[in-house]
Amino acid sequence: MTRLFMACLSTETNTFSPIPTGRTGYEAYFLRHGTATQEPANLMTESLHLWRVQAEALGWEVIESLTAIAEPAGLTTAATYAAFKEDILNDLRKAGGADVILLSLHGAMVAEGVEDCEGDLTQAVRELCPEAIIGVSLDLHCHLTQALLDASDLVITFKEYPHDDATPRAAELWDLALRTYRGEITPRMALFECRMIGIYLTKTPAMAAFVARMQAEEGRGGVLSVSLSHGFVWADVADVGARMLVVTDDDAELAASKAESLGRAFFELRHDVTRRYPDMAQALDGIGTDAPGKPIVLADMSDNSGAGAPGDSTFVLREILDRGLTDVASGLYFDPMAVAICRDAGEGVSLSLRLGGKTEPASGAPLDVQGRIMAIREGCGQHLGPGLEPMGTAVWLRLAGNVDVVLNNLRVQVYHPEAFTHLGIDLARKRLVVVKSTFHFFTPFAALASEVIFCATPGRVSPDMQALRYTRRDGRYWPRVDNPFDM
Ligand SMILES: [Zn+2]
């Protein structure tokens, strides 16, 4: 019987963050052994659900190993990574290998002493199973390395940011892996470094057009798959930056030339696909005081815990309170201590609370507020595409001026208005909704907003690329230099 082995290991490591990512960080978010597909799908397990269904329909045996997902923070501890890796390898040994191995990995995981966890893990899997077809699915915020490509047969990244295409990409990887297993195709992969470091939102016209251009190349002229890894900018690793990946059917030269031509085409678009963001004062100056119609949604980009920020920074809320803005909703504030206090106090109680500003220096100072506990909800979730992401216990705290704040005890960015509406907050009645996220919130919030403002707030993951200092890669990248290919 044909055997499919699959596993998932996912976190996006912000090497500038002082918060270590240990086993507790994975347990808090999603840690299952062999049972992830018994749970509702989240972003990184959508692929596992699909692969299981496809393989079982063919009568294959499915061996499901570890799924470990942590909200991004600093380096994964050496012991945690070693234990997860050994767990997966042990399962593979116990199974006596597999015919097809599919891994759902993030691609930007860094552990203490291991800069390229995905390359390291996949190499170890390859050593155990030299003959297996190995396919890897990655978030596009990854560091695509030659080590990973050398160890695998197929690599595909998401194409969309927000990542609403996890399932179609998993389906493509399944299809290509199956055709490879059946001997119908022989994948050859090549990378091209685009010499760009930035954040690229694929719902903007220039990026949407480029995604369409990549897709138009697929499935013709010997090209099987095209992926653009955007890179994860808050990581001081040798392979940080955008890369073009092309997979062809048994044509290494075509893979290399197509990766280069598409990679250079992306570089030519650098000014069109890169945005400039207003700072906090500029953004808040535009918030009027007249009667609210549809709310303005403001992204507190630099406190996106999904990129490793603390998720409890107080810069924007302090400014809102200082300006006396009313009819505001703001979340999610990661504050387990305040949540515990509110749980003890109970719904309907008014109290003084020290809010936020606790996790790390980029959190800013805590805010001392007076508020009323409007609602407490246990075990909330919020959708990111079809997947449901956990948000732990959430508390709706109302401050003066109908400023509604949502605190929770699980570090996670805002993906969906459910982060507010689950508690009973009516966003349509708000003048301003502040979300701690970079872009994943965009689609469902844009549907209810009069305007979406992406704001370069103070914080750990500021979109100011010029402020980032890398020691592990060369300086030949845009926007650090104008013409990195001429150096
Ligand atoms: Zn991502």
Tab-separated table of C-alpha atoms and ligand atoms in Angstrom:
chain	number	residue	atom	x	y	z
A	1	MET	CA	0.000	0.000	0.000
A	2	THR	CA	1.275	3.468	-0.862
A	3	ARG	CA	2.087	5.490	2.238
A	4	LEU	CA	1.806	9.250	2.766
A	5	PHE	CA	3.664	10.712	5.738
A	6	MET	CA	2.860	14.276	6.771
A	7	ALA	CA	3.823	16.735	9.507
A	8	CYS	CA	3.555	20.446	10.254
A	9	LEU	CA	6.058	22.706	11.993
A	10	SER	CA	5.332	26.401	11.879
A	11	THR	CA	6.492	29.593	13.448
A	12	GLU	CA	7.899	32.781	11.937
A	13	THR	CA	10.909	33.768	13.971
A	14	ASN	CA	11.568	37.448	14.634
A	15	THR	CA	15.239	37.244	15.561
A	16	PHE	CA	15.090	40.825	16.893
A	17	SER	CA	12.443	39.884	19.472
A	18	PRO	CA	13.656	39.169	23.003
A	19	ILE	CA	10.722	36.768	23.667
A	20	PRO	CA	11.925	33.149	23.442
A	21	THR	CA	9.647	30.621	21.725
A	22	GLY	CA	9.562	27.504	23.890
A	23	ARG	CA	7.288	24.492	24.112
A	24	THR	CA	4.708	26.562	26.002
A	25	GLY	CA	4.375	28.885	23.024
A	26	TYR	CA	3.463	25.913	20.817
A	27	GLU	CA	1.154	24.372	23.438
A	28	ALA	CA	-0.693	27.665	23.777
A	29	TYR	CA	-1.342	27.955	20.043
A	30	PHE	CA	-1.527	24.471	18.466
A	31	LEU	CA	0.367	21.306	19.382
A	32	ARG	CA	-1.004	17.888	18.415
A	33	HIS	CA	0.622	14.554	17.786
A	34	GLY	CA	-1.066	12.658	14.985
A	35	THR	CA	-4.415	14.270	15.640
A	36	ALA	CA	-4.273	17.688	13.976
A	37	THR	CA	-6.719	16.581	11.281
A	38	GLN	CA	-9.259	15.680	13.956
A	39	GLU	CA	-9.410	19.406	14.812
A	40	PRO	CA	-10.920	22.220	12.712
A	41	ALA	CA	-8.428	23.408	10.099
A	42	ASN	CA	-6.325	26.508	10.733
A	43	LEU	CA	-4.074	28.247	8.196
A	44	MET	CA	-1.156	25.828	8.458
A	45	THR	CA	-3.259	22.649	8.812
A	46	GLU	CA	-5.572	23.315	5.846
A	47	SER	CA	-2.968	21.438	3.791
A	48	LEU	CA	-2.952	18.407	6.115
A	49	HIS	CA	-6.734	18.091	5.900
A	50	LEU	CA	-6.628	18.242	2.114
A	51	TRP	CA	-3.718	15.798	1.764
A	52	ARG	CA	-5.430	13.277	4.045
A	53	VAL	CA	-8.669	13.399	2.051
A	54	GLN	CA	-6.838	13.061	-1.278
A	55	ALA	CA	-4.618	10.185	-0.129
A	56	GLU	CA	-7.430	8.244	1.514
A	57	ALA	CA	-9.537	8.595	-1.636
A	58	LEU	CA	-6.754	6.717	-3.446
A	59	GLY	CA	-6.670	4.060	-0.735
A	60	TRP	CA	-3.291	5.162	0.583
A	61	GLU	CA	-2.208	4.741	4.187
A	62	VAL	CA	-1.816	8.141	5.889
A	63	ILE	CA	0.715	8.549	8.683
A	64	GLU	CA	0.191	11.848	10.460
A	65	SER	CA	3.027	12.977	12.721
A	66	LEU	CA	3.529	16.127	14.744
A	67	THR	CA	1.782	19.451	14.169
A	68	ALA	CA	3.392	22.270	16.148
A	69	ILE	CA	2.432	25.908	15.556
A	70	ALA	CA	3.479	28.899	17.666
A	71	GLU	CA	2.576	32.551	17.317
A	72	PRO	CA	5.732	34.276	16.075
A	73	ALA	CA	8.219	35.588	18.619
A	74	GLY	CA	11.987	35.248	19.106
A	75	LEU	CA	14.204	32.186	18.570
A	76	THR	CA	12.696	28.774	19.234
A	77	THR	CA	14.721	27.256	22.051
A	78	ALA	CA	17.278	24.626	21.070
A	79	ALA	CA	15.640	21.942	23.212
A	80	THR	CA	12.171	22.597	21.761
A	81	TYR	CA	13.324	22.398	18.155
A	82	ALA	CA	15.436	19.293	18.825
A	83	ALA	CA	12.469	17.563	20.485
A	84	PHE	CA	10.068	18.390	17.619
A	85	LYS	CA	12.572	17.291	14.987
A	86	GLU	CA	13.246	14.012	16.792
A	87	ASP	CA	9.511	13.453	17.208
A	88	ILE	CA	8.949	13.696	13.445
A	89	LEU	CA	11.999	11.586	12.575
A	90	ASN	CA	10.992	8.933	15.117
A	91	ASP	CA	7.549	8.641	13.560
A	92	LEU	CA	9.148	8.259	10.169
A	93	ARG	CA	11.501	5.539	11.462
A	94	LYS	CA	8.630	3.718	13.192
A	95	ALA	CA	6.626	3.825	9.960
A	96	GLY	CA	9.552	2.292	8.079
A	97	GLY	CA	9.669	5.305	5.759
A	98	ALA	CA	7.039	6.457	3.274
A	99	ASP	CA	6.495	6.777	-0.470
A	100	VAL	CA	5.408	10.405	-0.372
A	101	ILE	CA	6.265	12.870	2.412
A	102	LEU	CA	4.445	16.200	2.570
A	103	LEU	CA	5.480	18.849	5.075
A	104	SER	CA	3.549	21.993	5.948
A	105	LEU	CA	6.292	24.311	7.181
A	106	HIS	CA	6.444	28.045	7.671
A	107	GLY	CA	9.857	28.649	6.176
A	108	ALA	CA	11.083	31.361	8.550
A	109	MET	CA	11.681	29.305	11.683
A	110	VAL	CA	14.976	29.958	13.439
A	111	ALA	CA	16.066	28.048	16.513
A	112	GLU	CA	19.006	28.624	18.831
A	113	GLY	CA	21.946	27.298	16.821
A	114	VAL	CA	19.827	26.409	13.740
A	115	GLU	CA	19.321	29.295	11.313
A	116	ASP	CA	17.347	27.308	8.714
A	117	CYS	CA	15.082	24.906	10.613
A	118	GLU	CA	13.099	23.911	7.512
A	119	GLY	CA	16.261	23.081	5.560
A	120	ASP	CA	17.683	21.207	8.541
A	121	LEU	CA	14.508	19.182	9.138
A	122	THR	CA	13.976	18.356	5.474
A	123	GLN	CA	17.601	17.259	5.089
A	124	ALA	CA	17.178	14.904	8.054
A	125	VAL	CA	13.972	13.520	6.518
A	126	ARG	CA	15.782	13.023	3.199
A	127	GLU	CA	18.608	11.110	4.909
A	128	LEU	CA	16.051	8.718	6.369
A	129	CYS	CA	14.117	8.370	3.103
A	130	PRO	CA	16.437	8.879	0.121
A	131	GLU	CA	13.884	7.492	-2.357
A	132	ALA	CA	10.709	9.204	-1.134
A	133	ILE	CA	8.996	12.072	-2.958
A	134	ILE	CA	9.333	15.011	-0.551
A	135	GLY	CA	7.064	18.030	-1.038
A	136	VAL	CA	7.117	21.137	1.138
A	137	SER	CA	4.452	23.820	1.448
A	138	LEU	CA	5.595	27.188	2.841
A	139	ASP	CA	4.208	30.554	3.903
A	140	LEU	CA	5.436	33.211	1.455
A	141	HIS	CA	7.098	35.015	4.382
A	142	CYS	CA	9.898	32.492	4.306
A	143	HIS	CA	13.636	32.381	3.757
A	144	LEU	CA	13.926	30.099	0.739
A	145	THR	CA	17.247	28.286	1.015
A	146	GLN	CA	19.177	26.082	-1.356
A	147	ALA	CA	19.511	23.562	1.491
A	148	LEU	CA	15.738	23.111	1.528
A	149	LEU	CA	15.556	22.772	-2.246
A	150	ASP	CA	18.414	20.263	-2.309
A	151	ALA	CA	16.626	18.043	0.209
A	152	SER	CA	13.174	18.120	-1.399
A	153	ASP	CA	11.553	17.329	-4.745
A	154	LEU	CA	8.909	20.058	-4.676
A	155	VAL	CA	8.511	23.358	-2.836
A	156	ILE	CA	5.511	25.670	-3.181
A	157	THR	CA	4.778	28.863	-1.265
A	158	PHE	CA	1.520	30.717	-0.743
A	159	LYS	CA	0.987	33.377	-3.412
A	160	GLU	CA	-1.411	35.648	-1.557
A	161	TYR	CA	-0.909	38.024	1.378
A	162	PRO	CA	-3.339	37.886	3.233
A	163	HIS	CA	-2.844	34.133	2.965
A	164	ASP	CA	-6.239	33.132	1.625
A	165	ASP	CA	-4.802	30.528	-0.743
A	166	ALA	CA	-3.429	27.847	1.588
A	167	THR	CA	-5.855	25.221	0.284
A	168	PRO	CA	-5.292	25.783	-3.464
A	169	ARG	CA	-1.529	25.776	-2.938
A	170	ALA	CA	-1.793	22.533	-0.927
A	171	ALA	CA	-3.869	21.064	-3.762
A	172	GLU	CA	-1.186	22.036	-6.299
A	173	LEU	CA	1.543	20.471	-4.180
A	174	TRP	CA	-0.539	17.305	-3.825
A	175	ASP	CA	-1.117	17.141	-7.579
A	176	LEU	CA	2.562	17.645	-8.443
A	177	ALA	CA	3.698	15.153	-5.773
A	178	LEU	CA	1.243	12.555	-7.087
A	179	ARG	CA	2.379	13.048	-10.687
A	180	THR	CA	6.004	12.803	-9.560
A	181	TYR	CA	5.252	9.596	-7.630
A	182	ARG	CA	3.565	8.135	-10.717
A	183	GLY	CA	6.584	9.001	-12.852
A	184	GLU	CA	4.653	11.440	-15.024
A	185	ILE	CA	6.919	14.417	-14.204
A	186	THR	CA	10.448	14.989	-12.903
A	187	PRO	CA	10.538	18.280	-10.980
A	188	ARG	CA	13.580	20.530	-11.244
A	189	MET	CA	13.740	23.631	-9.064
A	190	ALA	CA	15.753	26.859	-9.267
A	191	LEU	CA	15.914	30.003	-7.156
A	192	PHE	CA	16.696	33.603	-8.015
A	193	GLU	CA	17.449	36.214	-5.376
A	194	CYS	CA	15.463	39.358	-6.188
A	195	ARG	CA	17.677	41.548	-3.967
A	196	MET	CA	14.626	43.165	-2.383
A	197	ILE	CA	13.563	43.374	1.239
A	198	GLY	CA	10.057	44.630	1.945
A	199	ILE	CA	6.396	43.933	2.602
A	200	TYR	CA	4.200	43.201	-0.418
A	201	LEU	CA	0.432	43.197	-0.110
A	202	THR	CA	-1.081	41.138	-2.904
A	203	LYS	CA	-4.477	42.880	-2.811
A	204	THR	CA	-2.854	46.001	-4.293
A	205	PRO	CA	-3.155	46.318	-8.093
A	206	ALA	CA	0.558	45.979	-8.909
A	207	MET	CA	1.021	42.885	-6.751
A	208	ALA	CA	-2.271	41.332	-7.864
A	209	ALA	CA	-1.132	41.717	-11.468
A	210	PHE	CA	2.230	40.126	-10.678
A	211	VAL	CA	0.566	37.165	-8.955
A	212	ALA	CA	-1.604	36.721	-12.071
A	213	ARG	CA	1.532	36.856	-14.230
A	214	MET	CA	3.168	34.086	-12.171
A	215	GLN	CA	0.043	31.965	-12.434
A	216	ALA	CA	-0.128	32.481	-16.188
A	217	GLU	CA	3.324	30.844	-16.472
A	218	GLU	CA	2.231	27.711	-14.654
A	219	GLY	CA	1.215	24.564	-16.485
A	220	ARG	CA	2.653	25.550	-19.870
A	221	GLY	CA	5.999	25.393	-21.651
A	222	GLY	CA	7.365	22.908	-19.146
A	223	VAL	CA	6.819	25.202	-16.135
A	224	LEU	CA	5.029	23.348	-13.343
A	225	SER	CA	4.962	25.939	-10.577
A	226	VAL	CA	6.093	29.494	-9.790
A	227	SER	CA	6.444	30.865	-6.261
A	228	LEU	CA	7.605	34.248	-5.020
A	229	SER	CA	8.864	34.073	-1.443
A	230	HIS	CA	8.449	37.590	-0.084
A	231	GLY	CA	10.888	36.864	2.737
A	232	PHE	CA	10.372	37.677	6.399
A	233	VAL	CA	12.098	40.978	6.993
A	234	TRP	CA	12.459	40.895	10.792
A	235	ALA	CA	15.027	38.133	10.733
A	236	ASP	CA	18.769	38.550	10.751
A	237	VAL	CA	19.564	35.444	8.699
A	238	ALA	CA	21.821	34.907	5.689
A	239	ASP	CA	18.915	34.149	3.340
A	240	VAL	CA	16.580	37.036	4.245
A	241	GLY	CA	14.914	38.673	1.224
A	242	ALA	CA	12.579	37.985	-1.684
A	243	ARG	CA	13.308	35.022	-3.965
A	244	MET	CA	11.730	33.629	-7.098
A	245	LEU	CA	11.290	29.868	-7.273
A	246	VAL	CA	10.435	28.042	-10.473
A	247	VAL	CA	9.734	24.326	-10.792
A	248	THR	CA	9.924	22.768	-14.260
A	249	ASP	CA	9.454	19.305	-15.670
A	250	ASP	CA	12.984	17.956	-15.974
A	251	ASP	CA	14.532	21.161	-17.304
A	252	ALA	CA	17.012	22.714	-14.875
A	253	GLU	CA	18.102	25.392	-17.349
A	254	LEU	CA	14.539	26.530	-17.956
A	255	ALA	CA	13.911	26.646	-14.193
A	256	ALA	CA	16.959	28.880	-13.688
A	257	SER	CA	16.274	31.197	-16.642
A	258	LYS	CA	12.566	31.549	-15.819
A	259	ALA	CA	13.344	32.221	-12.133
A	260	GLU	CA	15.794	34.926	-13.172
A	261	SER	CA	13.503	36.592	-15.721
A	262	LEU	CA	10.527	36.630	-13.332
A	263	GLY	CA	12.751	37.681	-10.413
A	264	ARG	CA	14.138	40.602	-12.393
A	265	ALA	CA	10.629	41.530	-13.510
A	266	PHE	CA	9.610	41.699	-9.860
A	267	PHE	CA	12.622	43.907	-9.105
A	268	GLU	CA	11.541	46.292	-11.862
A	269	LEU	CA	8.226	46.670	-10.026
A	270	ARG	CA	9.898	47.559	-6.713
A	271	HIS	CA	8.521	51.105	-6.510
A	272	ASP	CA	5.009	49.992	-7.491
A	273	VAL	CA	4.752	47.120	-5.014
A	274	THR	CA	6.250	48.951	-2.032
A	275	ARG	CA	4.078	51.319	-0.044
A	276	ARG	CA	4.872	54.252	2.231
A	277	TYR	CA	2.936	54.456	5.471
A	278	PRO	CA	1.894	57.497	7.552
A	279	ASP	CA	3.142	57.717	11.110
A	280	MET	CA	0.794	57.634	14.096
A	281	ALA	CA	0.233	61.387	14.375
A	282	GLN	CA	-0.422	61.774	10.633
A	283	ALA	CA	-2.887	58.897	10.694
A	284	LEU	CA	-4.808	60.068	13.774
A	285	ASP	CA	-4.953	63.675	12.518
A	286	GLY	CA	-7.316	62.375	9.853
A	287	ILE	CA	-9.841	60.987	12.336
A	288	GLY	CA	-12.725	63.449	12.550
A	289	THR	CA	-14.969	64.231	15.506
A	290	ASP	CA	-18.267	64.414	13.601
A	291	ALA	CA	-20.895	61.701	13.920
A	292	PRO	CA	-19.438	58.348	12.909
A	293	GLY	CA	-20.703	56.750	9.723
A	294	LYS	CA	-18.780	53.711	8.657
A	295	PRO	CA	-15.639	53.311	10.806
A	296	ILE	CA	-12.111	54.071	9.711
A	297	VAL	CA	-9.959	50.995	10.317
A	298	LEU	CA	-6.379	51.713	11.357
A	299	ALA	CA	-3.716	49.012	11.308
A	300	ASP	CA	-1.271	49.218	14.212
A	301	MET	CA	1.223	47.528	11.904
A	302	SER	CA	4.216	47.639	14.212
A	303	ASP	CA	2.550	45.669	17.013
A	304	ASN	CA	1.521	42.707	14.864
A	305	SER	CA	2.243	39.694	17.051
A	306	GLY	CA	1.947	37.661	13.846
A	307	ALA	CA	5.380	39.047	12.959
A	308	GLY	CA	6.804	38.612	16.444
A	309	ALA	CA	5.747	41.890	18.063
A	310	PRO	CA	4.657	41.812	21.724
A	311	GLY	CA	0.986	42.436	20.962
A	312	ASP	CA	0.469	44.658	24.003
A	313	SER	CA	1.923	48.006	22.922
A	314	THR	CA	0.100	51.056	24.201
A	315	PHE	CA	1.353	53.821	21.888
A	316	VAL	CA	-1.814	54.159	19.805
A	317	LEU	CA	-4.288	53.751	22.669
A	318	ARG	CA	-2.442	56.345	24.760
A	319	GLU	CA	-2.604	58.789	21.848
A	320	ILE	CA	-6.330	58.101	21.341
A	321	LEU	CA	-7.052	58.746	25.016
A	322	ASP	CA	-4.837	61.861	25.076
A	323	ARG	CA	-6.690	63.237	22.043
A	324	GLY	CA	-10.061	62.475	23.620
A	325	LEU	CA	-11.238	60.456	20.613
A	326	THR	CA	-14.572	58.724	21.220
A	327	ASP	CA	-16.365	55.699	19.754
A	328	VAL	CA	-13.249	53.619	19.230
A	329	ALA	CA	-12.629	49.862	19.304
A	330	SER	CA	-9.095	48.526	19.684
A	331	GLY	CA	-7.579	45.070	19.994
A	332	LEU	CA	-6.141	42.562	20.583
A	333	TYR	CA	-4.085	43.435	23.659
A	334	PHE	CA	-2.132	40.411	24.909
A	335	ASP	CA	-2.409	40.822	28.663
A	336	PRO	CA	-2.932	37.557	30.597
A	337	MET	CA	-2.543	39.369	33.924
A	338	ALA	CA	-5.297	41.879	33.175
A	339	VAL	CA	-7.497	39.083	31.783
A	340	ALA	CA	-7.065	37.125	35.025
A	341	ILE	CA	-7.995	40.192	37.078
A	342	CYS	CA	-11.077	40.797	34.935
A	343	ARG	CA	-12.123	37.131	35.198
A	344	ASP	CA	-11.995	37.392	38.975
A	345	ALA	CA	-13.919	40.666	38.922
A	346	GLY	CA	-16.639	39.400	36.555
A	347	GLU	CA	-18.832	40.976	33.882
A	348	GLY	CA	-20.479	44.291	34.680
A	349	VAL	CA	-17.842	45.341	37.201
A	350	SER	CA	-16.028	48.700	36.966
A	351	LEU	CA	-12.409	48.723	38.030
A	352	SER	CA	-9.041	50.380	37.614
A	353	LEU	CA	-6.646	48.299	35.571
A	354	ARG	CA	-3.016	48.438	34.453
A	355	LEU	CA	-3.334	47.654	30.745
A	356	GLY	CA	-0.685	46.465	28.279
A	357	GLY	CA	2.937	47.572	28.090
A	358	LYS	CA	4.255	44.509	29.911
A	359	THR	CA	5.804	42.030	27.478
A	360	GLU	CA	9.015	43.687	26.277
A	361	PRO	CA	10.556	47.151	25.748
A	362	ALA	CA	8.748	47.585	22.395
A	363	SER	CA	5.452	47.345	24.314
A	364	GLY	CA	5.868	50.898	25.577
A	365	ALA	CA	4.672	51.849	29.059
A	366	PRO	CA	1.544	50.310	30.610
A	367	LEU	CA	-1.635	52.381	30.720
A	368	ASP	CA	-3.533	52.865	33.969
A	369	VAL	CA	-7.208	53.049	33.044
A	370	GLN	CA	-10.664	53.048	34.576
A	371	GLY	CA	-13.049	50.769	32.765
A	372	ARG	CA	-16.128	48.576	32.914
A	373	ILE	CA	-15.983	44.868	32.047
A	374	MET	CA	-18.681	44.493	29.416
A	375	ALA	CA	-18.132	40.836	28.484
A	376	ILE	CA	-15.794	37.890	29.016
A	377	ARG	CA	-15.636	35.026	26.506
A	378	GLU	CA	-13.671	31.788	26.900
A	379	GLY	CA	-12.129	29.859	24.026
A	380	CYS	CA	-12.884	32.375	21.272
A	381	GLY	CA	-11.734	31.832	17.696
A	382	GLN	CA	-11.496	34.074	14.627
A	383	HIS	CA	-11.439	33.132	10.975
A	384	LEU	CA	-8.477	33.563	8.668
A	385	GLY	CA	-9.977	32.417	5.383
A	386	PRO	CA	-11.698	29.082	6.023
A	387	GLY	CA	-9.360	28.310	8.937
A	388	LEU	CA	-10.229	29.126	12.527
A	389	GLU	CA	-7.444	30.635	14.629
A	390	PRO	CA	-7.640	30.512	18.440
A	391	MET	CA	-7.702	33.683	20.559
A	392	GLY	CA	-7.983	32.288	24.103
A	393	THR	CA	-10.014	34.118	26.722
A	394	ALA	CA	-11.082	37.593	25.642
A	395	VAL	CA	-12.371	40.538	27.687
A	396	TRP	CA	-14.271	43.586	26.434
A	397	LEU	CA	-13.307	46.564	28.573
A	398	ARG	CA	-15.125	49.868	28.039
A	399	LEU	CA	-13.218	53.062	28.838
A	400	ALA	CA	-14.607	56.602	28.934
A	401	GLY	CA	-15.901	57.921	25.601
A	402	ASN	CA	-17.046	54.495	24.401
A	403	VAL	CA	-13.476	53.440	23.820
A	404	ASP	CA	-13.796	49.648	23.734
A	405	VAL	CA	-10.654	47.594	24.233
A	406	VAL	CA	-10.369	43.825	23.740
A	407	LEU	CA	-7.717	42.085	25.840
A	408	ASN	CA	-6.896	38.406	25.622
A	409	ASN	CA	-4.512	35.855	27.071
A	410	LEU	CA	-3.143	34.387	23.817
A	411	ARG	CA	-0.701	36.396	21.693
A	412	VAL	CA	-2.380	36.595	18.318
A	413	GLN	CA	-3.025	39.317	15.769
A	414	VAL	CA	-6.475	40.437	14.660
A	415	TYR	CA	-7.620	38.438	11.632
A	416	HIS	CA	-11.348	39.050	11.569
A	417	PRO	CA	-14.056	41.351	13.029
A	418	GLU	CA	-15.056	38.290	15.097
A	419	ALA	CA	-12.242	39.332	17.452
A	420	PHE	CA	-14.619	42.136	18.478
A	421	THR	CA	-18.090	40.912	17.569
A	422	HIS	CA	-17.802	37.622	19.500
A	423	LEU	CA	-17.842	39.798	22.617
A	424	GLY	CA	-20.798	41.879	21.447
A	425	ILE	CA	-18.986	44.985	20.168
A	426	ASP	CA	-20.879	46.631	17.294
A	427	LEU	CA	-18.138	47.885	14.954
A	428	ALA	CA	-20.637	49.687	12.707
A	429	ARG	CA	-21.213	52.195	15.508
A	430	LYS	CA	-17.527	53.040	15.830
A	431	ARG	CA	-15.672	56.037	14.441
A	432	LEU	CA	-12.331	54.236	14.553
A	433	VAL	CA	-11.323	50.576	14.809
A	434	VAL	CA	-7.657	49.916	15.609
A	435	VAL	CA	-6.359	46.451	14.821
A	436	LYS	CA	-2.981	45.068	15.820
A	437	SER	CA	-2.072	43.450	12.507
A	438	THR	CA	-0.126	44.246	9.348
A	439	PHE	CA	-2.432	42.996	6.622
A	440	HIS	CA	-4.154	39.707	7.459
A	441	PHE	CA	-7.169	41.613	8.807
A	442	PHE	CA	-7.693	43.423	5.534
A	443	THR	CA	-10.378	41.635	3.530
A	444	PRO	CA	-13.156	41.265	6.145
A	445	PHE	CA	-12.452	44.668	7.721
A	446	ALA	CA	-12.352	46.498	4.381
A	447	ALA	CA	-15.915	45.275	3.858
A	448	LEU	CA	-17.146	47.279	6.849
A	449	ALA	CA	-14.756	50.273	6.730
A	450	SER	CA	-15.070	53.670	5.085
A	451	GLU	CA	-11.268	53.659	4.806
A	452	VAL	CA	-8.352	51.443	5.868
A	453	ILE	CA	-5.223	53.249	7.064
A	454	PHE	CA	-1.986	51.286	7.309
A	455	CYS	CA	0.020	53.086	9.964
A	456	ALA	CA	3.741	52.954	10.758
A	457	THR	CA	3.148	53.055	14.497
A	458	PRO	CA	6.025	52.814	16.970
A	459	GLY	CA	6.864	49.186	17.790
A	460	ARG	CA	8.844	46.000	17.226
A	461	VAL	CA	7.845	45.340	13.609
A	462	SER	CA	7.910	48.810	12.105
A	463	PRO	CA	7.542	48.753	8.302
A	464	ASP	CA	10.552	51.090	8.026
A	465	MET	CA	12.950	48.779	6.175
A	466	GLN	CA	15.794	51.302	6.452
A	467	ALA	CA	15.820	50.878	10.238
A	468	LEU	CA	16.581	47.152	10.067
A	469	ARG	CA	20.181	46.107	10.605
A	470	TYR	CA	21.320	42.789	9.213
A	471	THR	CA	24.629	41.149	10.082
A	472	ARG	CA	24.125	37.786	8.360
A	473	ARG	CA	23.561	38.896	4.753
A	474	ASP	CA	25.261	41.328	2.374
A	475	GLY	CA	24.011	44.864	1.873
A	476	ARG	CA	23.158	44.419	-1.798
A	477	TYR	CA	19.431	44.813	-1.601
A	478	TRP	CA	16.828	47.442	-2.327
A	479	PRO	CA	15.882	49.779	-0.648
A	480	ARG	CA	19.269	49.873	1.144
A	481	VAL	CA	20.975	50.545	-2.202
A	482	ASP	CA	19.396	51.764	-5.422
A	483	ASN	CA	20.891	49.279	-7.823
A	484	PRO	CA	21.956	46.092	-6.039
A	485	PHE	CA	22.467	44.171	-9.296
A	486	ASP	CA	25.138	46.632	-10.427
A	487	MET	CA	27.346	46.246	-7.351
B	1	ZN	ZN	2.972	34.959	6.247
